[in-house]
mmCIF file of C-alpha atoms in Angstrom:
data_model
loop_
_atom_site.group_PDB
_atom_site.id
_atom_site.type_symbol
_atom_site.label_atom_id
_atom_site.label_comp_id
_atom_site.label_asym_id
_atom_site.label_seq_id
_atom_site.Cartn_x
_atom_site.Cartn_y
_atom_site.Cartn_z
ATOM 1 C CA UNK O 285 -44.312 -12.264 11.983
ATOM 2 C CA UNK O 286 -47.227 -13.391 9.798
ATOM 3 C CA UNK O 287 -47.299 -12.999 6.016
ATOM 4 C CA UNK O 288 -49.878 -10.194 6.039
ATOM 5 C CA UNK O 289 -47.842 -8.045 8.415
ATOM 6 C CA UNK O 290 -44.643 -8.883 6.515
ATOM 7 C CA UNK O 291 -46.065 -7.536 3.291
ATOM 8 C CA UNK O 292 -47.432 -4.463 5.072
ATOM 9 C CA UNK O 293 -43.950 -3.722 6.438
ATOM 10 C CA UNK O 294 -42.416 -4.407 3.052
ATOM 11 C CA UNK O 295 -44.800 -2.021 1.319
ATOM 12 C CA UNK O 296 -43.888 0.702 3.814
ATOM 13 C CA UNK O 297 -40.164 0.209 3.155
ATOM 14 C CA UNK O 298 -40.601 0.120 -0.598
ATOM 15 C CA UNK O 299 -42.490 3.417 -0.636
ATOM 16 C CA UNK O 300 -39.208 5.044 0.364
ATOM 17 C CA UNK O 301 -37.882 4.161 -3.093
ATOM 18 C CA UNK O 302 -40.103 6.882 -4.523
ATOM 19 C CA UNK O 303 -37.498 9.286 -3.104
ATOM 20 C CA UNK O 304 -34.551 7.525 -4.760
ATOM 21 C CA UNK O 305 -34.503 10.131 -7.543
ATOM 22 C CA UNK O 306 -33.472 12.677 -4.928
ATOM 23 C CA UNK O 307 -29.949 11.233 -5.066
ATOM 24 C CA UNK O 308 -29.798 12.881 -8.500
ATOM 25 C CA UNK O 309 -31.151 16.147 -7.088
ATOM 26 C CA UNK O 310 -28.589 16.097 -4.260
ATOM 27 C CA UNK O 311 -25.804 15.471 -6.757
ATOM 28 C CA UNK O 312 -26.888 18.412 -8.921
ATOM 29 C CA UNK O 313 -27.287 20.763 -5.954
ATOM 30 C CA UNK O 314 -23.936 19.916 -4.354
ATOM 31 C CA UNK O 315 -21.917 20.241 -7.590
ATOM 32 C CA UNK O 316 -23.388 23.533 -8.791
ATOM 33 C CA UNK O 317 -20.561 25.670 -7.402
ATOM 34 C CA UNK O 318 -17.101 25.967 -8.950
ATOM 35 C CA UNK O 319 -15.362 24.548 -5.871
ATOM 36 C CA UNK O 320 -17.642 21.518 -5.595
ATOM 37 C CA UNK O 321 -18.201 20.689 -9.261
ATOM 38 C CA UNK O 322 -17.733 17.201 -10.712
ATOM 39 C CA UNK O 323 -14.034 16.348 -11.070
ATOM 40 C CA UNK O 324 -12.973 13.774 -13.645
ATOM 41 C CA UNK O 325 -10.424 11.320 -12.301
ATOM 42 C CA UNK O 326 -11.540 11.946 -8.722
ATOM 43 C CA UNK O 327 -15.293 11.339 -8.759
ATOM 44 C CA UNK O 328 -16.072 7.686 -9.627
ATOM 45 C CA UNK O 329 -18.336 6.368 -12.365
ATOM 46 C CA UNK O 330 -21.406 4.574 -11.020
ATOM 47 C CA UNK O 331 -23.265 1.742 -12.720
ATOM 48 C CA UNK O 332 -26.356 -0.358 -12.051
ATOM 49 C CA UNK O 333 -24.810 -2.511 -9.337
ATOM 50 C CA UNK O 334 -23.564 0.617 -7.554
ATOM 51 C CA UNK O 335 -27.165 1.811 -7.356
ATOM 52 C CA UNK O 336 -28.194 -1.493 -5.760
ATOM 53 C CA UNK O 337 -25.501 -1.018 -3.117
ATOM 54 C CA UNK O 338 -26.702 2.536 -2.476
ATOM 55 C CA UNK O 339 -30.301 1.307 -2.238
ATOM 56 C CA UNK O 340 -29.516 -0.878 0.777
ATOM 57 C CA UNK O 341 -27.950 2.013 2.699
ATOM 58 C CA UNK O 342 -30.568 4.490 1.400
ATOM 59 C CA UNK O 343 -33.379 2.411 2.907
ATOM 60 C CA UNK O 344 -31.482 1.570 6.079
ATOM 61 C CA UNK O 345 -30.099 4.892 7.372
ATOM 62 C CA UNK O 346 -33.402 6.642 8.300
ATOM 63 C CA UNK O 347 -34.626 3.428 9.918
ATOM 64 C CA UNK O 348 -31.390 3.115 11.876
ATOM 65 C CA UNK O 349 -31.298 6.691 13.174
ATOM 66 C CA UNK O 350 -34.987 6.673 14.093
ATOM 67 C CA UNK O 351 -34.746 3.493 16.174
ATOM 68 C CA UNK O 352 -31.240 3.860 17.623
ATOM 69 C CA UNK O 353 -31.886 7.445 18.768
ATOM 70 C CA UNK O 354 -34.603 6.114 21.093
ATOM 71 C CA UNK O 355 -32.305 3.670 22.859
ATOM 72 C CA UNK O 356 -28.769 5.107 22.811
ATOM 73 C CA UNK O 357 -27.274 8.351 24.086
ATOM 74 C CA UNK O 358 -25.249 9.020 20.925
ATOM 75 C CA UNK O 359 -24.956 7.359 17.545
ATOM 76 C CA UNK O 360 -22.205 7.737 14.973
ATOM 77 C CA UNK O 361 -21.659 7.236 11.266
ATOM 78 C CA UNK O 362 -18.276 5.766 10.313
ATOM 79 C CA UNK O 363 -17.411 5.560 6.588
ATOM 80 C CA UNK O 364 -13.909 4.181 6.056
ATOM 81 C CA UNK O 365 -13.930 4.593 2.254
ATOM 82 C CA UNK O 366 -15.972 7.777 1.994
ATOM 83 C CA UNK O 367 -14.562 8.947 -1.326
ATOM 84 C CA UNK O 368 -15.550 12.347 -2.691
ATOM 85 C CA UNK O 369 -19.248 12.043 -1.837
ATOM 86 C CA UNK O 370 -20.438 12.222 -5.454
ATOM 87 C CA UNK O 371 -20.373 9.769 -8.358
ATOM 88 C CA UNK O 372 -21.773 9.992 -11.854
ATOM 89 C CA UNK O 373 -23.526 7.868 -14.446
ATOM 90 C CA UNK O 374 -23.365 8.395 -18.185
ATOM 91 C CA UNK O 375 -26.536 7.308 -20.026
ATOM 92 C CA UNK O 376 -24.662 7.421 -23.338
ATOM 93 C CA UNK O 377 -21.729 5.216 -22.344
ATOM 94 C CA UNK O 378 -21.755 1.870 -20.527
ATOM 95 C CA UNK O 379 -17.967 1.435 -20.411
ATOM 96 C CA UNK O 380 -16.112 2.088 -17.151
ATOM 97 C CA UNK O 381 -13.552 4.074 -19.159
ATOM 98 C CA UNK O 382 -16.050 6.838 -19.966
ATOM 99 C CA UNK O 383 -14.907 10.258 -18.758
ATOM 100 C CA UNK O 384 -17.313 12.546 -16.941
ATOM 101 C CA UNK O 385 -18.731 15.444 -18.949
ATOM 102 C CA UNK O 386 -21.490 18.047 -18.921
ATOM 103 C CA UNK O 387 -24.048 15.339 -19.729
ATOM 104 C CA UNK O 388 -23.036 13.160 -16.774
ATOM 105 C CA UNK O 389 -25.740 12.551 -14.167
ATOM 106 C CA UNK O 390 -24.412 13.431 -10.718
ATOM 107 C CA UNK O 391 -25.445 11.066 -7.917
ATOM 108 C CA UNK O 392 -24.977 11.454 -4.150
ATOM 109 C CA UNK O 393 -22.719 8.781 -2.674
ATOM 110 C CA UNK O 394 -22.865 7.119 0.723
ATOM 111 C CA UNK O 395 -21.706 9.948 3.043
ATOM 112 C CA UNK O 396 -23.884 12.680 1.498
ATOM 113 C CA UNK O 397 -26.859 10.363 1.233
ATOM 114 C CA UNK O 398 -26.513 9.194 4.838
ATOM 115 C CA UNK O 399 -26.278 12.750 6.155
ATOM 116 C CA UNK O 400 -29.271 13.945 4.153
ATOM 117 C CA UNK O 401 -31.580 11.086 5.166
ATOM 118 C CA UNK O 402 -30.578 10.708 8.811
ATOM 119 C CA UNK O 403 -33.552 11.604 10.978
ATOM 120 C CA UNK O 404 -32.569 12.653 13.561
ATOM 121 C CA UNK O 405 -29.048 13.583 12.501
ATOM 122 C CA UNK O 406 -26.051 11.505 13.613
ATOM 123 C CA UNK O 407 -24.349 12.760 16.774
ATOM 124 C CA UNK O 408 -20.972 12.608 15.068
ATOM 125 C CA UNK O 409 -19.685 11.530 11.657
ATOM 126 C CA UNK O 410 -16.252 10.011 10.907
ATOM 127 C CA UNK O 411 -15.161 10.047 7.268
ATOM 128 C CA UNK O 412 -11.949 8.540 5.928
ATOM 129 C CA UNK O 413 -10.313 8.092 2.548
ATOM 130 C CA UNK O 414 -6.670 7.442 1.776
ATOM 131 C CA UNK O 415 -6.921 9.642 -1.354
ATOM 132 C CA UNK O 416 -6.159 13.237 -0.355
ATOM 133 C CA UNK O 417 -8.002 14.650 -3.374
ATOM 134 C CA UNK O 418 -11.221 12.823 -2.561
ATOM 135 C CA UNK O 419 -11.354 13.717 1.116
ATOM 136 C CA UNK O 420 -10.551 17.381 0.377
ATOM 137 C CA UNK O 421 -13.328 17.519 -2.215
ATOM 138 C CA UNK O 422 -15.735 15.831 0.183
ATOM 139 C CA UNK O 423 -14.847 18.433 2.830
ATOM 140 C CA UNK O 424 -15.749 21.266 0.419
ATOM 141 C CA UNK O 425 -18.988 19.563 -0.532
ATOM 142 C CA UNK O 426 -20.076 19.093 3.073
ATOM 143 C CA UNK O 427 -19.416 22.781 3.732
ATOM 144 C CA UNK O 428 -21.629 23.545 0.750
ATOM 145 C CA UNK O 429 -24.285 21.151 2.093
ATOM 146 C CA UNK O 430 -24.236 22.999 5.410
ATOM 147 C CA UNK O 431 -25.049 26.238 3.578
ATOM 148 C CA UNK O 432 -27.986 24.556 1.841
ATOM 149 C CA UNK O 433 -29.240 23.034 5.104
ATOM 150 C CA UNK O 434 -29.152 26.427 6.836
ATOM 151 C CA UNK O 435 -31.595 27.971 4.368
ATOM 152 C CA UNK O 436 -34.982 28.909 5.738
ATOM 153 C CA UNK O 437 -36.679 26.767 3.108
ATOM 154 C CA UNK O 438 -34.627 23.588 2.891
ATOM 155 C CA UNK O 439 -34.925 21.081 0.041
ATOM 156 C CA UNK O 440 -37.131 18.051 0.741
ATOM 157 C CA UNK O 441 -34.065 15.789 0.715
ATOM 158 C CA UNK O 442 -32.587 17.263 3.899
ATOM 159 C CA UNK O 443 -34.403 15.568 6.746
ATOM 160 C CA UNK O 444 -32.650 17.300 9.635
ATOM 161 C CA UNK O 445 -30.174 20.070 10.415
ATOM 162 C CA UNK O 446 -26.544 19.505 9.495
ATOM 163 C CA UNK O 447 -23.429 21.266 10.765
ATOM 164 C CA UNK O 448 -19.929 20.406 9.658
ATOM 165 C CA UNK O 449 -18.678 20.613 13.247
ATOM 166 C CA UNK O 450 -20.024 17.088 13.825
ATOM 167 C CA UNK O 451 -17.733 15.719 11.068
ATOM 168 C CA UNK O 452 -14.200 14.485 11.643
ATOM 169 C CA UNK O 453 -12.052 13.717 8.592
ATOM 170 C CA UNK O 454 -9.240 11.191 8.290
ATOM 171 C CA UNK O 455 -6.791 10.786 5.395
ATOM 172 C CA UNK O 456 -5.036 7.505 6.024
ATOM 173 C CA UNK O 457 -5.104 3.750 5.583
ATOM 174 C CA UNK O 458 -8.509 2.404 6.619
ATOM 175 C CA UNK O 459 -7.060 0.092 9.272
ATOM 176 C CA UNK O 460 -5.163 2.872 11.042
ATOM 177 C CA UNK O 461 -8.131 5.224 10.718
ATOM 178 C CA UNK O 462 -10.506 2.673 12.218
ATOM 179 C CA UNK O 463 -8.295 2.186 15.262
ATOM 180 C CA UNK O 464 -8.205 5.959 15.871
ATOM 181 C CA UNK O 465 -11.965 6.254 15.366
ATOM 182 C CA UNK O 466 -12.833 3.372 17.697
ATOM 183 C CA UNK O 467 -10.562 4.775 20.406
ATOM 184 C CA UNK O 468 -12.388 8.099 20.085
ATOM 185 C CA UNK O 469 -15.924 6.708 20.234
ATOM 186 C CA UNK O 470 -15.086 4.233 22.997
ATOM 187 C CA UNK O 471 -13.784 7.086 25.156
ATOM 188 C CA UNK O 472 -16.931 9.060 24.399
ATOM 189 C CA UNK O 473 -19.078 6.004 25.165
ATOM 190 C CA UNK O 474 -17.649 5.877 28.697
ATOM 191 C CA UNK O 475 -18.253 9.608 29.182
ATOM 192 C CA UNK O 476 -21.893 9.631 28.162
ATOM 193 C CA UNK O 477 -22.639 6.507 30.190
ATOM 194 C CA UNK O 478 -21.301 8.258 33.293
ATOM 195 C CA UNK O 479 -23.236 11.417 32.425
ATOM 196 C CA UNK O 480 -26.641 10.106 31.330
ATOM 197 C CA UNK O 481 -26.556 6.339 31.890
ATOM 198 C CA UNK O 482 -26.849 5.508 28.190
ATOM 199 C CA UNK O 483 -24.388 3.923 25.779
ATOM 200 C CA UNK O 484 -23.277 4.862 22.264
ATOM 201 C CA UNK O 485 -23.870 3.062 18.968
ATOM 202 C CA UNK O 486 -22.172 3.210 15.559
ATOM 203 C CA UNK O 487 -23.092 2.453 11.961
ATOM 204 C CA UNK O 488 -19.857 1.409 10.227
ATOM 205 C CA UNK O 489 -19.709 1.295 6.413
ATOM 206 C CA UNK O 490 -16.744 -0.453 4.772
ATOM 207 C CA UNK O 491 -17.062 0.110 1.025
ATOM 208 C CA UNK O 492 -13.703 -1.351 0.036
ATOM 209 C CA UNK O 493 -12.657 -2.013 -3.562
ATOM 210 C CA UNK O 494 -10.442 -5.014 -2.848
ATOM 211 C CA UNK O 495 -9.003 -6.561 0.305
ATOM 212 C CA UNK O 496 -8.031 -3.408 2.166
ATOM 213 C CA UNK O 497 -9.655 -4.280 5.502
ATOM 214 C CA UNK O 498 -7.421 -6.480 7.640
ATOM 215 C CA UNK O 499 -8.862 -9.320 9.680
ATOM 216 C CA UNK O 500 -7.385 -7.796 12.836
ATOM 217 C CA UNK O 501 -9.373 -4.641 12.087
ATOM 218 C CA UNK O 502 -12.598 -6.598 11.605
ATOM 219 C CA UNK O 503 -12.016 -8.335 14.943
ATOM 220 C CA UNK O 504 -11.391 -4.953 16.546
ATOM 221 C CA UNK O 505 -14.819 -3.810 15.353
ATOM 222 C CA UNK O 506 -16.594 -6.992 16.418
ATOM 223 C CA UNK O 507 -15.085 -6.842 19.917
ATOM 224 C CA UNK O 508 -15.490 -3.108 20.452
ATOM 225 C CA UNK O 509 -17.214 -1.976 23.639
ATOM 226 C CA UNK O 510 -19.409 0.245 21.432
ATOM 227 C CA UNK O 511 -22.221 -1.692 19.795
ATOM 228 C CA UNK O 512 -22.314 -1.306 16.048
ATOM 229 C CA UNK O 513 -24.019 -2.285 12.821
ATOM 230 C CA UNK O 514 -21.823 -3.137 9.836
ATOM 231 C CA UNK O 515 -22.071 -2.869 6.071
ATOM 232 C CA UNK O 516 -19.076 -4.549 4.373
ATOM 233 C CA UNK O 517 -18.531 -4.747 0.633
ATOM 234 C CA UNK O 518 -16.803 -8.111 0.163
ATOM 235 C CA UNK O 519 -14.833 -8.801 -3.020
ATOM 236 C CA UNK O 520 -15.897 -12.432 -3.340
ATOM 237 C CA UNK O 521 -14.346 -12.905 -6.773
ATOM 238 C CA UNK O 522 -11.113 -11.229 -5.735
ATOM 239 C CA UNK O 523 -10.501 -13.489 -2.751
ATOM 240 C CA UNK O 524 -11.342 -16.563 -4.821
ATOM 241 C CA UNK O 525 -8.833 -15.554 -7.472
ATOM 242 C CA UNK O 526 -6.137 -14.862 -4.882
ATOM 243 C CA UNK O 527 -6.779 -18.215 -3.212
ATOM 244 C CA UNK O 528 -6.648 -19.991 -6.583
ATOM 245 C CA UNK O 529 -3.291 -18.385 -7.393
ATOM 246 C CA UNK O 530 -1.965 -19.324 -3.971
ATOM 247 C CA UNK O 531 -3.123 -22.946 -3.978
ATOM 248 C CA UNK O 532 -2.725 -23.754 -7.673
ATOM 249 C CA UNK O 533 0.120 -21.464 -8.742
ATOM 250 C CA UNK O 534 2.127 -21.279 -5.517
ATOM 251 C CA UNK O 535 1.753 -17.500 -5.117
ATOM 252 C CA UNK O 536 2.101 -15.862 -1.713
ATOM 253 C CA UNK O 537 -0.981 -15.928 0.521
ATOM 254 C CA UNK O 538 0.158 -12.972 2.651
ATOM 255 C CA UNK O 539 -2.556 -10.605 1.344
ATOM 256 C CA UNK O 540 -5.274 -13.182 2.000
ATOM 257 C CA UNK O 541 -3.884 -13.953 5.448
ATOM 258 C CA UNK O 542 -4.046 -10.266 6.371
ATOM 259 C CA UNK O 543 -7.542 -9.830 4.960
ATOM 260 C CA UNK O 544 -9.144 -13.065 6.154
ATOM 261 C CA UNK O 545 -6.890 -14.420 8.867
ATOM 262 C CA UNK O 546 -4.805 -17.585 8.242
ATOM 263 C CA UNK O 547 -7.757 -19.803 9.252
ATOM 264 C CA UNK O 548 -9.235 -19.393 5.736
ATOM 265 C CA UNK O 549 -7.021 -22.284 4.640
ATOM 266 C CA UNK O 550 -8.677 -24.635 7.151
ATOM 267 C CA UNK O 551 -12.098 -23.576 5.842
ATOM 268 C CA UNK O 552 -11.016 -24.286 2.256
ATOM 269 C CA UNK O 553 -9.638 -27.708 3.222
ATOM 270 C CA UNK O 554 -12.941 -28.630 4.886
ATOM 271 C CA UNK O 555 -14.915 -27.341 1.896
ATOM 272 C CA UNK O 556 -12.784 -29.484 -0.439
ATOM 273 C CA UNK O 557 -12.998 -32.561 1.782
ATOM 274 C CA UNK O 558 -16.803 -32.332 1.869
ATOM 275 C CA UNK O 559 -16.714 -32.549 -1.949
ATOM 276 C CA UNK O 560 -14.104 -35.321 -2.117
ATOM 277 C CA UNK O 561 -11.557 -32.949 -3.638
ATOM 278 C CA UNK O 562 -8.136 -31.617 -2.843
ATOM 279 C CA UNK O 563 -7.976 -27.858 -2.076
ATOM 280 C CA UNK O 564 -5.781 -27.210 -5.111
ATOM 281 C CA UNK O 565 -8.415 -28.829 -7.353
ATOM 282 C CA UNK O 566 -11.168 -26.376 -6.404
ATOM 283 C CA UNK O 567 -12.282 -23.925 -9.077
ATOM 284 C CA UNK O 568 -12.143 -20.164 -8.596
ATOM 285 C CA UNK O 569 -15.898 -20.011 -8.038
ATOM 286 C CA UNK O 570 -15.747 -22.828 -5.482
ATOM 287 C CA UNK O 571 -12.969 -21.048 -3.639
ATOM 288 C CA UNK O 572 -14.986 -17.815 -3.699
ATOM 289 C CA UNK O 573 -17.998 -19.571 -2.173
ATOM 290 C CA UNK O 574 -15.878 -21.370 0.429
ATOM 291 C CA UNK O 575 -14.166 -18.204 1.585
ATOM 292 C CA UNK O 576 -17.329 -16.095 1.573
ATOM 293 C CA UNK O 577 -19.078 -18.704 3.741
ATOM 294 C CA UNK O 578 -16.093 -18.782 6.077
ATOM 295 C CA UNK O 579 -16.012 -14.971 6.370
ATOM 296 C CA UNK O 580 -19.725 -14.722 7.125
ATOM 297 C CA UNK O 581 -19.486 -17.507 9.716
ATOM 298 C CA UNK O 582 -16.588 -15.771 11.429
ATOM 299 C CA UNK O 583 -18.777 -12.688 11.890
ATOM 300 C CA UNK O 584 -21.784 -14.799 12.919
ATOM 301 C CA UNK O 585 -19.777 -16.475 15.683
ATOM 302 C CA UNK O 586 -19.370 -13.058 17.331
ATOM 303 C CA UNK O 587 -23.051 -12.961 18.303
ATOM 304 C CA UNK O 588 -24.140 -11.266 15.077
ATOM 305 C CA UNK O 589 -27.083 -11.609 12.747
ATOM 306 C CA UNK O 590 -25.499 -11.663 9.298
ATOM 307 C CA UNK O 591 -27.168 -11.120 5.918
ATOM 308 C CA UNK O 592 -25.206 -11.394 2.677
ATOM 309 C CA UNK O 593 -26.604 -9.698 -0.436
ATOM 310 C CA UNK O 594 -25.174 -11.090 -3.694
ATOM 311 C CA UNK O 595 -24.958 -8.545 -6.517
ATOM 312 C CA UNK O 596 -26.508 -10.264 -9.579
ATOM 313 C CA UNK O 597 -23.965 -11.709 -11.999
ATOM 314 C CA UNK O 598 -25.827 -10.120 -14.896
ATOM 315 C CA UNK O 599 -24.777 -6.718 -13.578
ATOM 316 C CA UNK O 600 -21.232 -7.627 -12.636
ATOM 317 C CA UNK O 601 -19.317 -10.598 -14.059
ATOM 318 C CA UNK O 602 -17.375 -11.151 -10.828
ATOM 319 C CA UNK O 603 -19.218 -12.112 -7.618
ATOM 320 C CA UNK O 604 -19.501 -9.256 -5.135
ATOM 321 C CA UNK O 605 -21.383 -9.346 -1.849
ATOM 322 C CA UNK O 606 -22.695 -6.692 0.499
ATOM 323 C CA UNK O 607 -22.567 -8.088 4.029
ATOM 324 C CA UNK O 608 -24.762 -6.635 6.759
ATOM 325 C CA UNK O 609 -24.146 -7.571 10.400
ATOM 326 C CA UNK O 610 -25.906 -6.464 13.566
ATOM 327 C CA UNK O 611 -25.680 -7.734 17.181
ATOM 328 C CA UNK O 612 -28.044 -10.506 18.218
ATOM 329 C CA UNK O 613 -30.277 -9.495 21.116
ATOM 330 C CA UNK O 614 -32.850 -11.275 23.268
ATOM 331 C CA UNK O 615 -35.628 -9.034 22.009
ATOM 332 C CA UNK O 616 -34.714 -9.553 18.353
ATOM 333 C CA UNK O 617 -33.686 -6.946 15.831
ATOM 334 C CA UNK O 618 -36.393 -4.445 14.923
ATOM 335 C CA UNK O 619 -35.056 -3.629 11.481
ATOM 336 C CA UNK O 620 -33.426 -6.817 10.190
ATOM 337 C CA UNK O 621 -36.469 -7.538 8.007
ATOM 338 C CA UNK O 622 -35.769 -4.396 5.993
ATOM 339 C CA UNK O 623 -32.349 -5.805 5.069
ATOM 340 C CA UNK O 624 -33.828 -9.208 4.259
ATOM 341 C CA UNK O 625 -36.412 -7.589 2.014
ATOM 342 C CA UNK O 626 -33.654 -5.769 0.151
ATOM 343 C CA UNK O 627 -31.804 -9.063 -0.233
ATOM 344 C CA UNK O 628 -34.893 -10.689 -1.743
ATOM 345 C CA UNK O 629 -35.406 -7.826 -4.166
ATOM 346 C CA UNK O 630 -31.794 -7.778 -5.311
ATOM 347 C CA UNK O 631 -31.229 -11.517 -5.577
ATOM 348 C CA UNK O 632 -34.520 -13.134 -6.490
ATOM 349 C CA UNK O 633 -36.920 -10.720 -8.159
ATOM 350 C CA UNK O 634 -36.449 -11.619 -11.793
ATOM 351 C CA UNK O 635 -38.558 -11.232 -14.900
ATOM 352 C CA UNK O 636 -37.712 -13.474 -17.834
ATOM 353 C CA UNK O 637 -34.364 -14.195 -16.203
ATOM 354 C CA UNK O 638 -33.484 -10.509 -15.848
ATOM 355 C CA UNK O 639 -32.830 -8.801 -12.538
ATOM 356 C CA UNK O 640 -34.972 -5.767 -13.247
ATOM 357 C CA UNK O 641 -34.712 -3.786 -9.999
ATOM 358 C CA UNK O 642 -31.338 -2.270 -10.942
ATOM 359 C CA UNK O 643 -32.619 -1.326 -14.391
ATOM 360 C CA UNK O 644 -35.713 0.289 -12.895
ATOM 361 C CA UNK O 645 -33.656 2.297 -10.376
ATOM 362 C CA UNK O 646 -31.215 3.332 -13.110
ATOM 363 C CA UNK O 647 -34.064 4.589 -15.293
ATOM 364 C CA UNK O 648 -35.690 6.342 -12.339
ATOM 365 C CA UNK O 649 -32.543 8.198 -11.274
ATOM 366 C CA UNK O 650 -31.956 9.292 -14.885
ATOM 367 C CA UNK O 651 -35.437 10.542 -15.722
ATOM 368 C CA UNK O 652 -37.130 11.252 -12.416
ATOM 369 C CA UNK O 653 -40.147 9.225 -13.513
ATOM 370 C CA UNK O 654 -40.980 6.098 -11.558
ATOM 371 C CA UNK O 655 -40.977 3.182 -14.036
ATOM 372 C CA UNK O 656 -44.365 1.483 -14.289
ATOM 373 C CA UNK O 657 -43.269 -1.901 -12.978
ATOM 374 C CA UNK O 658 -41.412 -0.423 -9.999
ATOM 375 C CA UNK O 659 -44.437 1.740 -9.205
ATOM 376 C CA UNK O 660 -46.700 -1.300 -9.396
ATOM 377 C CA UNK O 661 -44.382 -3.294 -7.139
ATOM 378 C CA UNK O 662 -44.367 -0.564 -4.494
ATOM 379 C CA UNK O 663 -48.165 -0.597 -4.459
ATOM 380 C CA UNK O 664 -48.521 -4.386 -4.767
ATOM 381 C CA UNK O 665 -45.422 -6.012 -3.249
ATOM 382 C CA UNK O 666 -47.160 -9.276 -2.411
ATOM 383 C CA UNK O 667 -48.305 -9.952 -5.963
ATOM 384 C CA UNK O 668 -44.950 -9.060 -7.537
ATOM 385 C CA UNK O 669 -42.772 -10.967 -5.087
ATOM 386 C CA UNK O 670 -44.968 -14.064 -5.026
ATOM 387 C CA UNK O 671 -44.991 -14.163 -8.811
ATOM 388 C CA UNK O 672 -41.300 -13.558 -9.435
ATOM 389 C CA UNK O 673 -39.562 -14.965 -6.366
ATOM 390 C CA UNK O 674 -39.880 -17.359 -3.440
ATOM 391 C CA UNK O 675 -40.928 -14.613 -1.043
ATOM 392 C CA UNK O 676 -44.152 -16.237 0.172
ATOM 393 C CA UNK O 677 -42.296 -19.246 1.530
ATOM 394 C CA UNK O 678 -39.521 -17.005 2.846
ATOM 395 C CA UNK O 679 -41.741 -14.499 4.622
ATOM 396 C CA UNK O 680 -43.962 -17.202 6.058
ATOM 397 C CA UNK O 681 -41.087 -18.784 7.978
ATOM 398 C CA UNK O 682 -39.242 -15.571 8.850
ATOM 399 C CA UNK O 683 -39.310 -15.061 12.616
ATOM 400 C CA UNK O 684 -36.623 -12.392 13.128
#
């Protein structure tokens, strides 16, 4: 792909950000009834880094459904940590301890956003959360969304029809839920292949807070007979801290072994040896980097293209990564560049040492007015990215 075409594709993807304010509109519309209103203690507080995470999925879902629907018989959304479907931001309080109130800005979360922007709509949707209150509230909100979608004049943020009969809810541990879900879609995959000669595909979103996903579960996904794309939120700081406590303080490594597989210790030993250190002498940040690299490589070895997006440290003091993985194919991946563009924007587009994209999105979702610099970037991506990042060199050598 040459640089000119890369920037043309990038400009097309970035124009979608002009609709990012609609996440606010969806949040307001879904919570306007008594049964679906914002619930303190159940609905989570969002911040700037949360918006960056949502941006990746926001840009990806319509691209995914448009392309996958042309090549597969059915395609599914799987969200293992679906939550309540709505979060909030408080422009008057930056602390995570702030309670929601009448002034809180309601924002659509991953499941609502994915449903609204899927075009065409997913064949089936699997939503899980271990918190009974959250999944029950999400169920009510999706019923309310169905009523909105059935109106003769639908809002601009509903791209396709939506019926709740395509949704299946789970209220259990994510590892048990995933096994049940994969068994279901693998059975369906066999049926549709016999019926129409086409296979199924799944988009699996794992938005975990800590180390909930077991390594056995990850392997189950990677070896499933149903092809899938993965978004995994990886608690890089958390695993580094756990490893530090295990190696330096003698704490149990059972949680890490379940989450990463016991081979993480071999990866840490190699990382330390390459730096002429003992494993127990590695810092927390070194352990975080070693384990993140190991985790990504383990996914890569399963014939996957893997892109890790590091949430800027300015927004979150502990490293956190959003990992995207998709199967490698002979013909290449038609939408991997969209993910790589998002990575460049999140990680490298700085002005005076400040990662401004999150601030611009935060301001946009609050006010509904596209900030001047974000507007300029959407219209002139080449100039902005060449000036504030290494995108020219990156795009020039990008062949995927």
